[in-house]
PDB file of C-alpha atoms in Angstrom:
ATOM      1  CA  UNK A1044      15.053 -18.386 -11.884  1.00 68.00           C
ATOM      2  CA  UNK A1045      12.608 -15.536 -12.581  1.00 87.00           C
ATOM      3  CA  UNK A1046      11.903 -13.025  -9.834  1.00 96.00           C
ATOM      4  CA  UNK A1047       8.182 -12.864  -8.904  1.00 97.00           C
ATOM      5  CA  UNK A1048       7.008  -9.264  -9.311  1.00 97.00           C
ATOM      6  CA  UNK A1049       3.774  -7.431  -8.570  1.00 97.00           C
ATOM      7  CA  UNK A1050       3.491  -3.788  -9.611  1.00 97.00           C
ATOM      8  CA  UNK A1051       0.329  -1.852  -8.749  1.00 97.00           C
ATOM      9  CA  UNK A1052      -0.721   1.659  -9.719  1.00 97.00           C
ATOM     10  CA  UNK A1053      -3.647   3.849  -8.634  1.00 96.00           C
ATOM     11  CA  UNK A1054      -4.344   6.902 -10.787  1.00 94.00           C
ATOM     12  CA  UNK A1055      -7.554   8.275  -9.325  1.00 94.00           C
ATOM     13  CA  UNK A1056      -8.264  10.215  -6.171  1.00 97.00           C
ATOM     14  CA  UNK A1057      -8.612   8.160  -3.008  1.00 98.00           C
ATOM     15  CA  UNK A1058     -10.032   9.975   0.027  1.00 98.00           C
ATOM     16  CA  UNK A1059      -8.131   9.615   3.297  1.00 98.00           C
ATOM     17  CA  UNK A1060      -9.984  10.634   6.457  1.00 98.00           C
ATOM     18  CA  UNK A1061      -8.561  13.155   8.899  1.00 96.00           C
ATOM     19  CA  UNK A1062      -8.951  10.858  11.879  1.00 96.00           C
ATOM     20  CA  UNK A1063      -5.348  10.271  12.968  1.00 92.00           C
ATOM     21  CA  UNK A1064      -5.513   6.610  11.918  1.00 97.00           C
ATOM     22  CA  UNK A1065      -3.543   4.835   9.219  1.00 98.00           C
ATOM     23  CA  UNK A1066      -5.529   3.772   6.127  1.00 98.00           C
ATOM     24  CA  UNK A1067      -4.740   1.030   3.591  1.00 98.00           C
ATOM     25  CA  UNK A1068      -4.070   2.366   0.090  1.00 98.00           C
ATOM     26  CA  UNK A1069      -6.412   0.503  -2.286  1.00 98.00           C
ATOM     27  CA  UNK A1070      -5.461  -0.481  -5.852  1.00 97.00           C
ATOM     28  CA  UNK A1071      -7.524  -1.540  -8.878  1.00 96.00           C
ATOM     29  CA  UNK A1072      -7.183  -5.027 -10.292  1.00 94.00           C
ATOM     30  CA  UNK A1073      -5.454  -5.217 -13.694  1.00 81.00           C
ATOM     31  CA  UNK A1074      -5.319  -2.483 -16.292  1.00 69.00           C
ATOM     32  CA  UNK A1075      -3.158   0.616 -16.436  1.00 72.00           C
ATOM     33  CA  UNK A1076       0.484   0.035 -15.676  1.00 75.00           C
ATOM     34  CA  UNK A1077      -0.255  -2.748 -13.185  1.00 85.00           C
ATOM     35  CA  UNK A1078       1.607  -6.043 -13.596  1.00 93.00           C
ATOM     36  CA  UNK A1079       0.792  -9.245 -11.745  1.00 95.00           C
ATOM     37  CA  UNK A1080       1.939 -12.342 -13.663  1.00 93.00           C
ATOM     38  CA  UNK A1081       2.289 -14.321 -10.408  1.00 95.00           C
ATOM     39  CA  UNK A1082      -1.274 -13.596  -9.182  1.00 95.00           C
ATOM     40  CA  UNK A1083      -0.304 -11.692  -6.034  1.00 97.00           C
ATOM     41  CA  UNK A1084      -3.100  -9.085  -6.376  1.00 97.00           C
ATOM     42  CA  UNK A1085      -6.318 -10.763  -7.461  1.00 96.00           C
ATOM     43  CA  UNK A1086     -10.053 -10.223  -6.962  1.00 97.00           C
ATOM     44  CA  UNK A1087     -10.249 -13.797  -5.601  1.00 97.00           C
ATOM     45  CA  UNK A1088      -7.781 -13.783  -2.747  1.00 97.00           C
ATOM     46  CA  UNK A1089      -5.792 -16.827  -1.546  1.00 96.00           C
ATOM     47  CA  UNK A1090      -8.068 -17.272   1.480  1.00 95.00           C
ATOM     48  CA  UNK A1091     -11.147 -17.480  -0.810  1.00 96.00           C
ATOM     49  CA  UNK A1092     -12.430 -13.938  -0.246  1.00 97.00           C
ATOM     50  CA  UNK A1093     -13.726 -12.083  -3.349  1.00 98.00           C
ATOM     51  CA  UNK A1094     -13.284  -8.305  -3.568  1.00 98.00           C
ATOM     52  CA  UNK A1095     -16.412  -6.854  -5.192  1.00 97.00           C
ATOM     53  CA  UNK A1096     -15.474  -3.141  -5.114  1.00 97.00           C
ATOM     54  CA  UNK A1097     -11.776  -2.271  -5.061  1.00 97.00           C
ATOM     55  CA  UNK A1098     -12.522   1.388  -4.230  1.00 97.00           C
ATOM     56  CA  UNK A1099     -14.326   0.490  -0.975  1.00 97.00           C
ATOM     57  CA  UNK A1100     -12.643  -2.728   0.185  1.00 98.00           C
ATOM     58  CA  UNK A1101      -9.270  -2.484   1.966  1.00 98.00           C
ATOM     59  CA  UNK A1102      -8.471  -5.990   0.740  1.00 98.00           C
ATOM     60  CA  UNK A1103      -7.820  -4.426  -2.681  1.00 98.00           C
ATOM     61  CA  UNK A1104      -4.689  -2.940  -1.124  1.00 98.00           C
ATOM     62  CA  UNK A1105      -3.178  -6.333  -0.313  1.00 98.00           C
ATOM     63  CA  UNK A1106      -0.328  -8.041  -2.124  1.00 98.00           C
ATOM     64  CA  UNK A1107      -0.151 -11.737  -1.222  1.00 98.00           C
ATOM     65  CA  UNK A1108       3.486 -12.774  -1.879  1.00 98.00           C
ATOM     66  CA  UNK A1109       3.810 -15.658  -4.369  1.00 97.00           C
ATOM     67  CA  UNK A1110       6.747 -17.231  -2.517  1.00 97.00           C
ATOM     68  CA  UNK A1111       8.798 -17.160   0.641  1.00 98.00           C
ATOM     69  CA  UNK A1112      11.778 -14.897   0.142  1.00 98.00           C
ATOM     70  CA  UNK A1113      13.448 -11.541   0.471  1.00 98.00           C
ATOM     71  CA  UNK A1114      10.911  -8.933  -0.575  1.00 98.00           C
ATOM     72  CA  UNK A1115      11.959  -5.656  -2.138  1.00 98.00           C
ATOM     73  CA  UNK A1116       9.180  -3.088  -1.753  1.00 98.00           C
ATOM     74  CA  UNK A1117       9.034   0.195  -3.644  1.00 98.00           C
ATOM     75  CA  UNK A1118       6.301   2.763  -3.013  1.00 98.00           C
ATOM     76  CA  UNK A1119       5.338   6.111  -4.507  1.00 97.00           C
ATOM     77  CA  UNK A1120       2.658   8.297  -2.928  1.00 97.00           C
ATOM     78  CA  UNK A1121       1.369  11.661  -4.083  1.00 97.00           C
ATOM     79  CA  UNK A1122      -1.019  13.763  -1.982  1.00 97.00           C
ATOM     80  CA  UNK A1123      -3.188  16.675  -3.058  1.00 96.00           C
ATOM     81  CA  UNK A1124      -2.147  20.084  -1.669  1.00 93.00           C
ATOM     82  CA  UNK A1125      -3.365  20.671   1.884  1.00 93.00           C
ATOM     83  CA  UNK A1126      -2.746  22.204   5.289  1.00 93.00           C
ATOM     84  CA  UNK A1127      -0.639  19.320   6.558  1.00 93.00           C
ATOM     85  CA  UNK A1128       2.169  19.613   9.029  1.00 95.00           C
ATOM     86  CA  UNK A1129       2.806  15.853   8.871  1.00 96.00           C
ATOM     87  CA  UNK A1130       2.265  13.092   6.293  1.00 97.00           C
ATOM     88  CA  UNK A1131       2.741   9.447   7.243  1.00 97.00           C
ATOM     89  CA  UNK A1132       3.234   6.176   5.399  1.00 97.00           C
ATOM     90  CA  UNK A1133       4.304   2.656   6.267  1.00 98.00           C
ATOM     91  CA  UNK A1134       4.664  -0.873   4.969  1.00 98.00           C
ATOM     92  CA  UNK A1135       2.619  -3.353   6.982  1.00 98.00           C
ATOM     93  CA  UNK A1136       2.349  -7.118   7.082  1.00 98.00           C
ATOM     94  CA  UNK A1137      -1.245  -8.294   7.601  1.00 98.00           C
ATOM     95  CA  UNK A1138      -2.901  -4.885   8.047  1.00 98.00           C
ATOM     96  CA  UNK A1139      -6.385  -6.413   8.339  1.00 98.00           C
ATOM     97  CA  UNK A1140      -5.762  -9.031  11.025  1.00 97.00           C
ATOM     98  CA  UNK A1141      -6.037 -12.109   8.795  1.00 97.00           C
ATOM     99  CA  UNK A1142      -3.187 -14.034  10.500  1.00 95.00           C
ATOM    100  CA  UNK A1143      -1.998 -14.846  14.018  1.00 95.00           C
ATOM    101  CA  UNK A1144       0.493 -11.934  13.837  1.00 94.00           C
ATOM    102  CA  UNK A1145      -1.557  -8.961  12.644  1.00 97.00           C
ATOM    103  CA  UNK A1146      -0.500  -5.392  11.902  1.00 97.00           C
ATOM    104  CA  UNK A1147       3.261  -5.936  11.821  1.00 97.00           C
ATOM    105  CA  UNK A1148       4.457  -2.499  10.701  1.00 97.00           C
ATOM    106  CA  UNK A1149       7.831  -1.508   9.317  1.00 96.00           C
ATOM    107  CA  UNK A1150       9.349   1.313   7.262  1.00 96.00           C
ATOM    108  CA  UNK A1151       7.164   3.925   8.979  1.00 96.00           C
ATOM    109  CA  UNK A1152       7.893   7.513   7.966  1.00 95.00           C
ATOM    110  CA  UNK A1153       6.424  10.674   9.496  1.00 96.00           C
ATOM    111  CA  UNK A1154       7.482  13.635   7.390  1.00 94.00           C
ATOM    112  CA  UNK A1155       6.872  17.307   6.914  1.00 94.00           C
ATOM    113  CA  UNK A1156       5.312  18.394   3.639  1.00 91.00           C
ATOM    114  CA  UNK A1157       7.735  19.451   0.945  1.00 87.00           C
ATOM    115  CA  UNK A1158       7.728  23.015  -0.428  1.00 84.00           C
ATOM    116  CA  UNK A1159       6.290  21.793  -3.749  1.00 82.00           C
ATOM    117  CA  UNK A1160       4.243  18.749  -4.683  1.00 85.00           C
ATOM    118  CA  UNK A1161       3.614  16.188  -1.941  1.00 93.00           C
ATOM    119  CA  UNK A1162       5.339  13.247  -3.716  1.00 94.00           C
ATOM    120  CA  UNK A1163       7.211  10.695  -1.675  1.00 95.00           C
ATOM    121  CA  UNK A1164       8.967   7.453  -2.506  1.00 96.00           C
ATOM    122  CA  UNK A1165      10.185   4.700  -0.253  1.00 97.00           C
ATOM    123  CA  UNK A1166      12.214   1.551  -0.669  1.00 97.00           C
ATOM    124  CA  UNK A1167      12.262  -1.181   1.943  1.00 98.00           C
ATOM    125  CA  UNK A1168      13.309  -4.816   2.135  1.00 98.00           C
ATOM    126  CA  UNK A1169      11.878  -7.545   4.354  1.00 98.00           C
ATOM    127  CA  UNK A1170      11.137 -11.250   4.522  1.00 98.00           C
ATOM    128  CA  UNK A1171       7.794 -12.153   2.910  1.00 98.00           C
ATOM    129  CA  UNK A1172       5.572 -15.242   3.041  1.00 98.00           C
ATOM    130  CA  UNK A1173       2.623 -16.325   0.843  1.00 97.00           C
ATOM    131  CA  UNK A1174       0.157 -16.512   3.748  1.00 96.00           C
ATOM    132  CA  UNK A1175       0.970 -13.001   5.068  1.00 98.00           C
ATOM    133  CA  UNK A1176      -0.324 -10.152   2.881  1.00 98.00           C
ATOM    134  CA  UNK A1177       1.446  -6.798   2.602  1.00 98.00           C
ATOM    135  CA  UNK A1178      -0.028  -3.323   2.224  1.00 98.00           C
ATOM    136  CA  UNK A1179       0.862   0.333   2.317  1.00 98.00           C
ATOM    137  CA  UNK A1180      -0.897   2.517   4.863  1.00 98.00           C
ATOM    138  CA  UNK A1181      -1.051   6.310   4.966  1.00 98.00           C
ATOM    139  CA  UNK A1182      -2.213   9.046   7.329  1.00 98.00           C
ATOM    140  CA  UNK A1183      -2.133  12.831   7.565  1.00 97.00           C
ATOM    141  CA  UNK A1184      -2.905  15.517  10.112  1.00 96.00           C
ATOM    142  CA  UNK A1185      -4.851  18.036   8.034  1.00 96.00           C
ATOM    143  CA  UNK A1186      -8.081  19.224   9.657  1.00 96.00           C
ATOM    144  CA  UNK A1187     -10.168  17.699   6.858  1.00 97.00           C
ATOM    145  CA  UNK A1188     -10.089  14.617   4.641  1.00 97.00           C
ATOM    146  CA  UNK A1189      -7.577  14.736   1.794  1.00 97.00           C
ATOM    147  CA  UNK A1190      -6.962  12.780  -1.394  1.00 97.00           C
ATOM    148  CA  UNK A1191      -4.125  10.621  -2.497  1.00 97.00           C
ATOM    149  CA  UNK A1192      -3.933  11.476  -6.195  1.00 97.00           C
ATOM    150  CA  UNK A1193      -1.464   8.775  -7.234  1.00 97.00           C
ATOM    151  CA  UNK A1194       0.110   5.712  -5.659  1.00 97.00           C
ATOM    152  CA  UNK A1195       2.350   2.851  -6.704  1.00 97.00           C
ATOM    153  CA  UNK A1196       3.125  -0.311  -4.728  1.00 98.00           C
ATOM    154  CA  UNK A1197       5.679  -2.782  -6.068  1.00 98.00           C
ATOM    155  CA  UNK A1198       7.025  -6.049  -4.674  1.00 98.00           C
ATOM    156  CA  UNK A1199       9.857  -8.163  -6.103  1.00 98.00           C
ATOM    157  CA  UNK A1200      10.683 -11.422  -4.309  1.00 98.00           C
ATOM    158  CA  UNK A1201      14.185 -12.913  -4.298  1.00 97.00           C
ATOM    159  CA  UNK A1202      13.888 -16.600  -3.459  1.00 94.00           C
TER     160      UNK A1202
END
């Protein structure tokens, strides 16, 4: 049986406010290295909502799992240089409050910047369900807004 896979990539700067809050990482639909044969990241979302501008709508950061199963999540995040003392990221089920169990976070990391480039990867596994979208959220503590310069968000579901 094939493993449903969704692989998203964002290769342009995405501004993240310096407000102490977590922010959903948004991804374009199609193109680039993205792969979504199972339709887990679509403009028309399973609940009927249409995303008109992926750059401005946090719903463009959602992956809606194609099946119930054991989800394997892989993430890569790269920040621009900045005056950070802490960078944060997390996997979250239903980050936008679309279900009865909203903002169910897991795999939260708070980390110091590295001496070189601010590139971080994470791997996490969790149960996933088609009616509960997943996203990656990020935050930082610089005194001004900063850019993510690259991000990848991948989900493989073992049923």
